[in-house]
Short mmCIF file of C-alpha atoms in Angstrom, two decimals:
data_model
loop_
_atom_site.label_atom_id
_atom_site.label_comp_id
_atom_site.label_asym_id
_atom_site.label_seq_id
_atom_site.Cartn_x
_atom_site.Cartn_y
_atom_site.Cartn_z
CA UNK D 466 -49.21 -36.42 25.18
CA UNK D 467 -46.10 -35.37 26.99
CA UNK D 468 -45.60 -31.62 27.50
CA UNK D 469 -42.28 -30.38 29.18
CA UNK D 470 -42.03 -27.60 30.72
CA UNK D 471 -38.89 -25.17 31.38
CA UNK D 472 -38.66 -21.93 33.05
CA UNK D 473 -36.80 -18.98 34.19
CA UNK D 474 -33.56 -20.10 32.20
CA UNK D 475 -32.48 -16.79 33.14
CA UNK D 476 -30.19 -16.49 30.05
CA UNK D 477 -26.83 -14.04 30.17
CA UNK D 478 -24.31 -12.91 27.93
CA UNK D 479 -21.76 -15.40 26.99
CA UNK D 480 -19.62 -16.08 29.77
CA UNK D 481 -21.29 -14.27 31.85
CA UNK D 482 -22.99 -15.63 35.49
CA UNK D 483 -25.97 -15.14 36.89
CA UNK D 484 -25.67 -12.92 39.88
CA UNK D 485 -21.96 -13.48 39.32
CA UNK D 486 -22.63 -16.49 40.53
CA UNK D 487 -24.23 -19.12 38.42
CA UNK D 488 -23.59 -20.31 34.83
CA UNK D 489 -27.55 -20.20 33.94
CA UNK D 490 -26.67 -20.94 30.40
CA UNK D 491 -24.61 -24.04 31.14
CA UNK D 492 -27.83 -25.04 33.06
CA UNK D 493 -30.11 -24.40 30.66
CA UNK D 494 -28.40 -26.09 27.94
CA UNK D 495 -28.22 -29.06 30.56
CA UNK D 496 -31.94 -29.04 31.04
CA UNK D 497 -32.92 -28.72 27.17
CA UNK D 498 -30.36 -31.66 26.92
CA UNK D 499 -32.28 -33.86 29.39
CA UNK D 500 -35.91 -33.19 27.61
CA UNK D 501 -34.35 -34.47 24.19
CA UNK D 502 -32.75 -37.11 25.56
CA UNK D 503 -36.49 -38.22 27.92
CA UNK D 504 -37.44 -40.98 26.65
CA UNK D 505 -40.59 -40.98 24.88
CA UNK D 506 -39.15 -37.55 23.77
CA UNK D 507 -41.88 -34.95 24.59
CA UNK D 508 -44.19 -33.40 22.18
CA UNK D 509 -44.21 -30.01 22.94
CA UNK D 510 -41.75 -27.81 25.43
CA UNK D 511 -43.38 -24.70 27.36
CA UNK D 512 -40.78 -22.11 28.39
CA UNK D 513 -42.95 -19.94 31.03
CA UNK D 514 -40.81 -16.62 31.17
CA UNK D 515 -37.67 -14.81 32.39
CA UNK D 516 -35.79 -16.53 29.70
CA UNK D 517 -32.87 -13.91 30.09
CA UNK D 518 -31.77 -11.72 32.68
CA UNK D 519 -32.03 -8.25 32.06
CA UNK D 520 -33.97 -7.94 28.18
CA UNK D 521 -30.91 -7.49 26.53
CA UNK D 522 -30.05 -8.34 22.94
CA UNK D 523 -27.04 -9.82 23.26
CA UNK D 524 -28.81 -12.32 25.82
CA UNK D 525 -31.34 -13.24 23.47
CA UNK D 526 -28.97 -13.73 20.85
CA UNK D 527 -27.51 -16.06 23.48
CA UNK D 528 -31.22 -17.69 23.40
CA UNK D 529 -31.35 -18.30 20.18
CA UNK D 530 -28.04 -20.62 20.69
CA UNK D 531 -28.98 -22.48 23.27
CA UNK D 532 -32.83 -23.33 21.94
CA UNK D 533 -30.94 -24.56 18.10
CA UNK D 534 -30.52 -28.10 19.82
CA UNK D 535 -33.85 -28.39 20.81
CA UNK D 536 -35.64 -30.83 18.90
CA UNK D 537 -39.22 -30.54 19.89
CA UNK D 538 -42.07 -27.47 18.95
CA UNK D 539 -41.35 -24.58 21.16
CA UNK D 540 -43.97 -22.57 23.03
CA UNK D 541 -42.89 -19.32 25.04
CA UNK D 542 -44.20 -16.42 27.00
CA UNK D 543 -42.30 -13.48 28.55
CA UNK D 544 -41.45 -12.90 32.35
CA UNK D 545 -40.50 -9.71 33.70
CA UNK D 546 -37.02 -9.69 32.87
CA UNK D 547 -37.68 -10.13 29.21
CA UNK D 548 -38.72 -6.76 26.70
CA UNK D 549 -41.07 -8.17 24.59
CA UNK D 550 -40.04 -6.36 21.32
CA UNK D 551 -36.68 -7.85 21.70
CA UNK D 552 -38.50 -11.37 22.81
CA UNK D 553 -40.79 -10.78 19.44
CA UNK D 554 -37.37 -10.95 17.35
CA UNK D 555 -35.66 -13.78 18.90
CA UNK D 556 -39.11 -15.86 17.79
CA UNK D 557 -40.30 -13.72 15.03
CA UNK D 558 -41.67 -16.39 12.46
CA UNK D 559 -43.24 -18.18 14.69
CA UNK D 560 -47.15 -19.06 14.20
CA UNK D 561 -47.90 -18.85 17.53
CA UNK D 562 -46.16 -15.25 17.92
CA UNK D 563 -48.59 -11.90 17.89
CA UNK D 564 -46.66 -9.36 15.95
CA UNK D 565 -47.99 -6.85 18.67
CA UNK D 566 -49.56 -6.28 22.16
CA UNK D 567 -49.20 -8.79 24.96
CA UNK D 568 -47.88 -12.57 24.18
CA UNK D 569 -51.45 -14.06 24.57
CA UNK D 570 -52.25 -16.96 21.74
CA UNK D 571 -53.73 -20.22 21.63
CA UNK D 572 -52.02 -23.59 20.06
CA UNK D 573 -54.48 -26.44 19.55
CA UNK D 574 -52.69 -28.55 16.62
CA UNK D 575 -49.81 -30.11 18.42
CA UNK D 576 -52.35 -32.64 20.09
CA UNK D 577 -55.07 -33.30 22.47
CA UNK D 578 -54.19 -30.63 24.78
CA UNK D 579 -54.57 -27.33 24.28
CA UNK D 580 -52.50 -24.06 24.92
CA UNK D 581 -53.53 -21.26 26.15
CA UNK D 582 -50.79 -18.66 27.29
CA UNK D 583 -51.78 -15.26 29.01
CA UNK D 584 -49.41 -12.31 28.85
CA UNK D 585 -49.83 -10.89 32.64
CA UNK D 586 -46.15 -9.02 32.72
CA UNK D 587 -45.94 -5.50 33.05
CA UNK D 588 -43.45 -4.02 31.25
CA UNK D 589 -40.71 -1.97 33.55
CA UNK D 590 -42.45 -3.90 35.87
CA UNK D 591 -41.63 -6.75 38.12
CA UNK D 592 -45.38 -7.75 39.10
CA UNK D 593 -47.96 -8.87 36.74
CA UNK D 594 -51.47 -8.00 36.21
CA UNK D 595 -54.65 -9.91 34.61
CA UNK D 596 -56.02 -7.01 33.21
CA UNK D 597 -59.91 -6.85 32.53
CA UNK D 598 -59.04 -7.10 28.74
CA UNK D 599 -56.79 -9.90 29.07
CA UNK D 600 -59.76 -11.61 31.40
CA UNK D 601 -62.20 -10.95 28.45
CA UNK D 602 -59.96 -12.65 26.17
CA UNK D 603 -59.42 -16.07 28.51
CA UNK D 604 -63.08 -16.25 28.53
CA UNK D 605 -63.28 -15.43 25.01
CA UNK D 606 -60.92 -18.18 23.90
CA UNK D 607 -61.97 -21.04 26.38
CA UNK D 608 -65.21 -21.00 25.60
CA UNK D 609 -64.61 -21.44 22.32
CA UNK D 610 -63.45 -25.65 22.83
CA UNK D 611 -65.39 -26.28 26.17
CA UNK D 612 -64.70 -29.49 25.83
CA UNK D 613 -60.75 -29.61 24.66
CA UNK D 614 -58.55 -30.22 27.94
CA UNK D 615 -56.76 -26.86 28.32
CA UNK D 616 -53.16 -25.92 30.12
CA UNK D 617 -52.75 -22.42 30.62
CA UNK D 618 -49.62 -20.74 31.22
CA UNK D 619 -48.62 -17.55 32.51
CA UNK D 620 -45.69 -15.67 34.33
CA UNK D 621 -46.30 -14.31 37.64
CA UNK D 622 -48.68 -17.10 39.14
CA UNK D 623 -51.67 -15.27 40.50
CA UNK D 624 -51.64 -16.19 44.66
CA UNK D 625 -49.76 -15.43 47.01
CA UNK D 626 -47.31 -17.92 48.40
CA UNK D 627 -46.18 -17.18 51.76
CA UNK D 628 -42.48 -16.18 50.81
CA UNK D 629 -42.64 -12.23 51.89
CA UNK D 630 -40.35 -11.34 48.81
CA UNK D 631 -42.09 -13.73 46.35
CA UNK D 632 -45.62 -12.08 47.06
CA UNK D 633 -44.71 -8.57 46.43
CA UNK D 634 -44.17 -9.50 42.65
CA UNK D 635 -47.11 -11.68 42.14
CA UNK D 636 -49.71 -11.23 39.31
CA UNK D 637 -52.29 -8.73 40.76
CA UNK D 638 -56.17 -9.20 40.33
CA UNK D 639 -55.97 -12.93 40.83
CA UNK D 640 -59.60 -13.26 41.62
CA UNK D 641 -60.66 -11.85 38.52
CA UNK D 642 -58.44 -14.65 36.87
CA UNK D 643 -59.59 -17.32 39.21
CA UNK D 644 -63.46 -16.52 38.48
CA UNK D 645 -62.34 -16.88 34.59
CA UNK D 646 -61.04 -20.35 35.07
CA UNK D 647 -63.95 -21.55 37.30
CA UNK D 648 -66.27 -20.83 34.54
CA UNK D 649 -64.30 -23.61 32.00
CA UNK D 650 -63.98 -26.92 33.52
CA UNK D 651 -61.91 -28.39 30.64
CA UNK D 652 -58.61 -25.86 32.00
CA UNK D 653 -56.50 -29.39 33.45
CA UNK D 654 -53.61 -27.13 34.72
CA UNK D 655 -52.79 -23.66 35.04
CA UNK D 656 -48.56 -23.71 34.74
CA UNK D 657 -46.17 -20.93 35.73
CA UNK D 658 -43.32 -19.73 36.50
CA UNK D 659 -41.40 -16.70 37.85
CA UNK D 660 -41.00 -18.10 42.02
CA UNK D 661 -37.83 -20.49 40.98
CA UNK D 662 -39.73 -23.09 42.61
CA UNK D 663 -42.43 -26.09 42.19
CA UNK D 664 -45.59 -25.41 44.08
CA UNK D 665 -49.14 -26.25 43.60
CA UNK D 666 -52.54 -25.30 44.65
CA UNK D 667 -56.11 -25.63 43.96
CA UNK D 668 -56.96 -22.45 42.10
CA UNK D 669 -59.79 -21.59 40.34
CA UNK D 670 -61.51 -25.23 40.58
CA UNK D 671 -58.64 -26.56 39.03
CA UNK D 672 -54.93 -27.18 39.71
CA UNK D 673 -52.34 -24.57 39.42
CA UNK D 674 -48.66 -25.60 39.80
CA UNK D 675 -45.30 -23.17 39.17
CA UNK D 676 -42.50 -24.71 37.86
CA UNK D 677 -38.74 -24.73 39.32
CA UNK D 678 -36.23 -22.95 37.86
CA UNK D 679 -33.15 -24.17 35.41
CA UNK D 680 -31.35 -22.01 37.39
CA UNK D 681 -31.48 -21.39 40.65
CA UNK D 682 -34.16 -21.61 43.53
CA UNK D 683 -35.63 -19.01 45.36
CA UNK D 684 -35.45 -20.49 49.35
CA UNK D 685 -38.47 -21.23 51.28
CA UNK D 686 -38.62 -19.28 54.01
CA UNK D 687 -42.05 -18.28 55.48
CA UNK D 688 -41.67 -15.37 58.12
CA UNK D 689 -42.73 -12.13 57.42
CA UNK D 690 -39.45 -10.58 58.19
CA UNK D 691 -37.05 -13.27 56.09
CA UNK D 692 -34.80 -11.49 53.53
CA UNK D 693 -34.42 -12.68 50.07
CA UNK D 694 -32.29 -15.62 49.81
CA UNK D 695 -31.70 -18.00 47.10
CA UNK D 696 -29.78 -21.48 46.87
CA UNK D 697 -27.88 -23.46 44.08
CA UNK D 698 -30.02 -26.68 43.96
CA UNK D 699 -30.08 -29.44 40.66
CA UNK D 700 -31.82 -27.98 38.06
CA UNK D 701 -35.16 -28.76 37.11
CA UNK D 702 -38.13 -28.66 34.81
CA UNK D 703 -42.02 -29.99 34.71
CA UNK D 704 -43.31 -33.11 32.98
CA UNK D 705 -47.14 -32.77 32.19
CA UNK D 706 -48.33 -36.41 31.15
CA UNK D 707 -51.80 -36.27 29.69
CA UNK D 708 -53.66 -39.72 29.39
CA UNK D 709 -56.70 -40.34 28.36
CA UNK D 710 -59.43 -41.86 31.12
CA UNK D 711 -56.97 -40.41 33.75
CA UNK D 712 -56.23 -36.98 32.75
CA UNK D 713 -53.16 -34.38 33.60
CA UNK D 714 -49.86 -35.93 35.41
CA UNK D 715 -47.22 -33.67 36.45
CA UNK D 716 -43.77 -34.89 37.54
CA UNK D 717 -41.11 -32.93 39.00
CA UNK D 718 -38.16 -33.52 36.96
CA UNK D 719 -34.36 -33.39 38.58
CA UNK D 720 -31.59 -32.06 35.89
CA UNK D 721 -27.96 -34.03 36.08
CA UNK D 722 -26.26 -37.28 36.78
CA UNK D 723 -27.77 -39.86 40.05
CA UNK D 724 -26.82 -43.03 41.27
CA UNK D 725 -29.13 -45.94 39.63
CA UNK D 726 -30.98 -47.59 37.89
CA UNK D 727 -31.36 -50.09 40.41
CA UNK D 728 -33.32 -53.38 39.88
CA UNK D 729 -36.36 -52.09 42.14
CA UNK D 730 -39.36 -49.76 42.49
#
């Protein structure tokens, strides 16, 4: 089974940049391009929040064009710059989609792998919680297939990175999530998003990784004092490969055009 996964498309009005200085949507549209075109063509696409810019209706209207090409089953959860009534619209008809309350659902009929996405956004709110009834949930739902390997998703990834302006946005009460996980050993990956950049860690006895952003990345800088900085790199996505006897592979996927093939690995 191969799962892509997209995030922080930051979407804007049309013809509008990102921070005035990006074309996010040209990016995204690049990136939804690529996972059609990946060949085998994915099963399933994951879209782990922030996909527009300030929760705006004429953004997600935006949304809705750029997602009509893609030709694979659609997951998504909400980041903090999305309003999740107006992210309930864009999707409404969906099976997967609660018609209230947080974005929290599970998807186990698209393959062997299931889906389980947690809501942790706040809303007005930049950092994320997992909130005790959230926690009670997780537990709830993963012990109903113990045996089912299990992705979850979320926003805000729950630990803090090291980048000073990263961490004071995280998703709060990470322990509480982490001793959730622990307790089911069939969770293969936690996936998230929000830090515009790939990163992984052992979390939870299992392996968490965030995924880059189609639009820009956040930089890397480690010292307390750095100021928020960002660059304009290629964009990217996630490929999760799951195989049977070997389990969850995840490959960090470069958007665009680069020299090759060549006749050698």
């Amino acid at each position: 089974m191969l799962i892509a996964q997209l995030s922080d498309p930051h979407v804007r009005p049309r013809g509008e940049l990102y921070q005035g200085v990006i074309d996010s949507n040209a990016q995204f549209a690049a990136a939804i391009a690529a996972v059609n075109a990946f060949d085998p063509r994915p099963d399933l696409v994951l879209l782990s929040g922030d996909l527009v810019d300030h929760g705006h209706d004429n953004e997600y209207a935006m949304l809705g064009e750029l997602l009509a090409p893609l030709d694979i089953p659609l997951l998504a959860i909400p980041g903090n710059h999305d309003e999740r009534e107006a992210f309930r619209r864009v999707f409404v008809g969906r099976s997967w989609l609660p018609a209230t309350g947080p974005i929290d659902y599970v998807v186990d009929d698209r393959g062997p792998v299931r889906i389980v996405a947690l809501d942790v956004t706040l809303p007005g709110l930049h950092h994320g919680v997992v909130s005790a009834e959230g926690a009670v949930w997780l537990d709830r739902v993963l012990a109903a297939e113990p045996e089912r390997p299990t992705i979850v998703m979320m926003h805000q990834p729950p630990f803090d990175t090291g980048i000073p302006y990263l961490d004071l946005y995280s998703c709060r009460e990470g322990q509480r999530f982490s001793d959730v996980v622990a307790r089911h050993r069939q969770v293969e990956r936690v996936v998230c998003g929000h830090v515009h950049r790939f990163m992984q860690i052992r979390f939870g006895g299992t392996m968490l990784c965030t995924a880059p952003s189609t639009t820009t990345a956040i930089a890397l800088q480690l010292r307390p004092e750095a100021k928020p900085a960002s660059h304009v790199e290629p964009p990217a996505f996630l490929l999760h490969h799951w195989l049977e006897g070997t389990g969850l592979i995840t490959h960090f996927m470069p958007v665009g055009t680069f020299p090759g093939p060549y006749p050698f690995a």
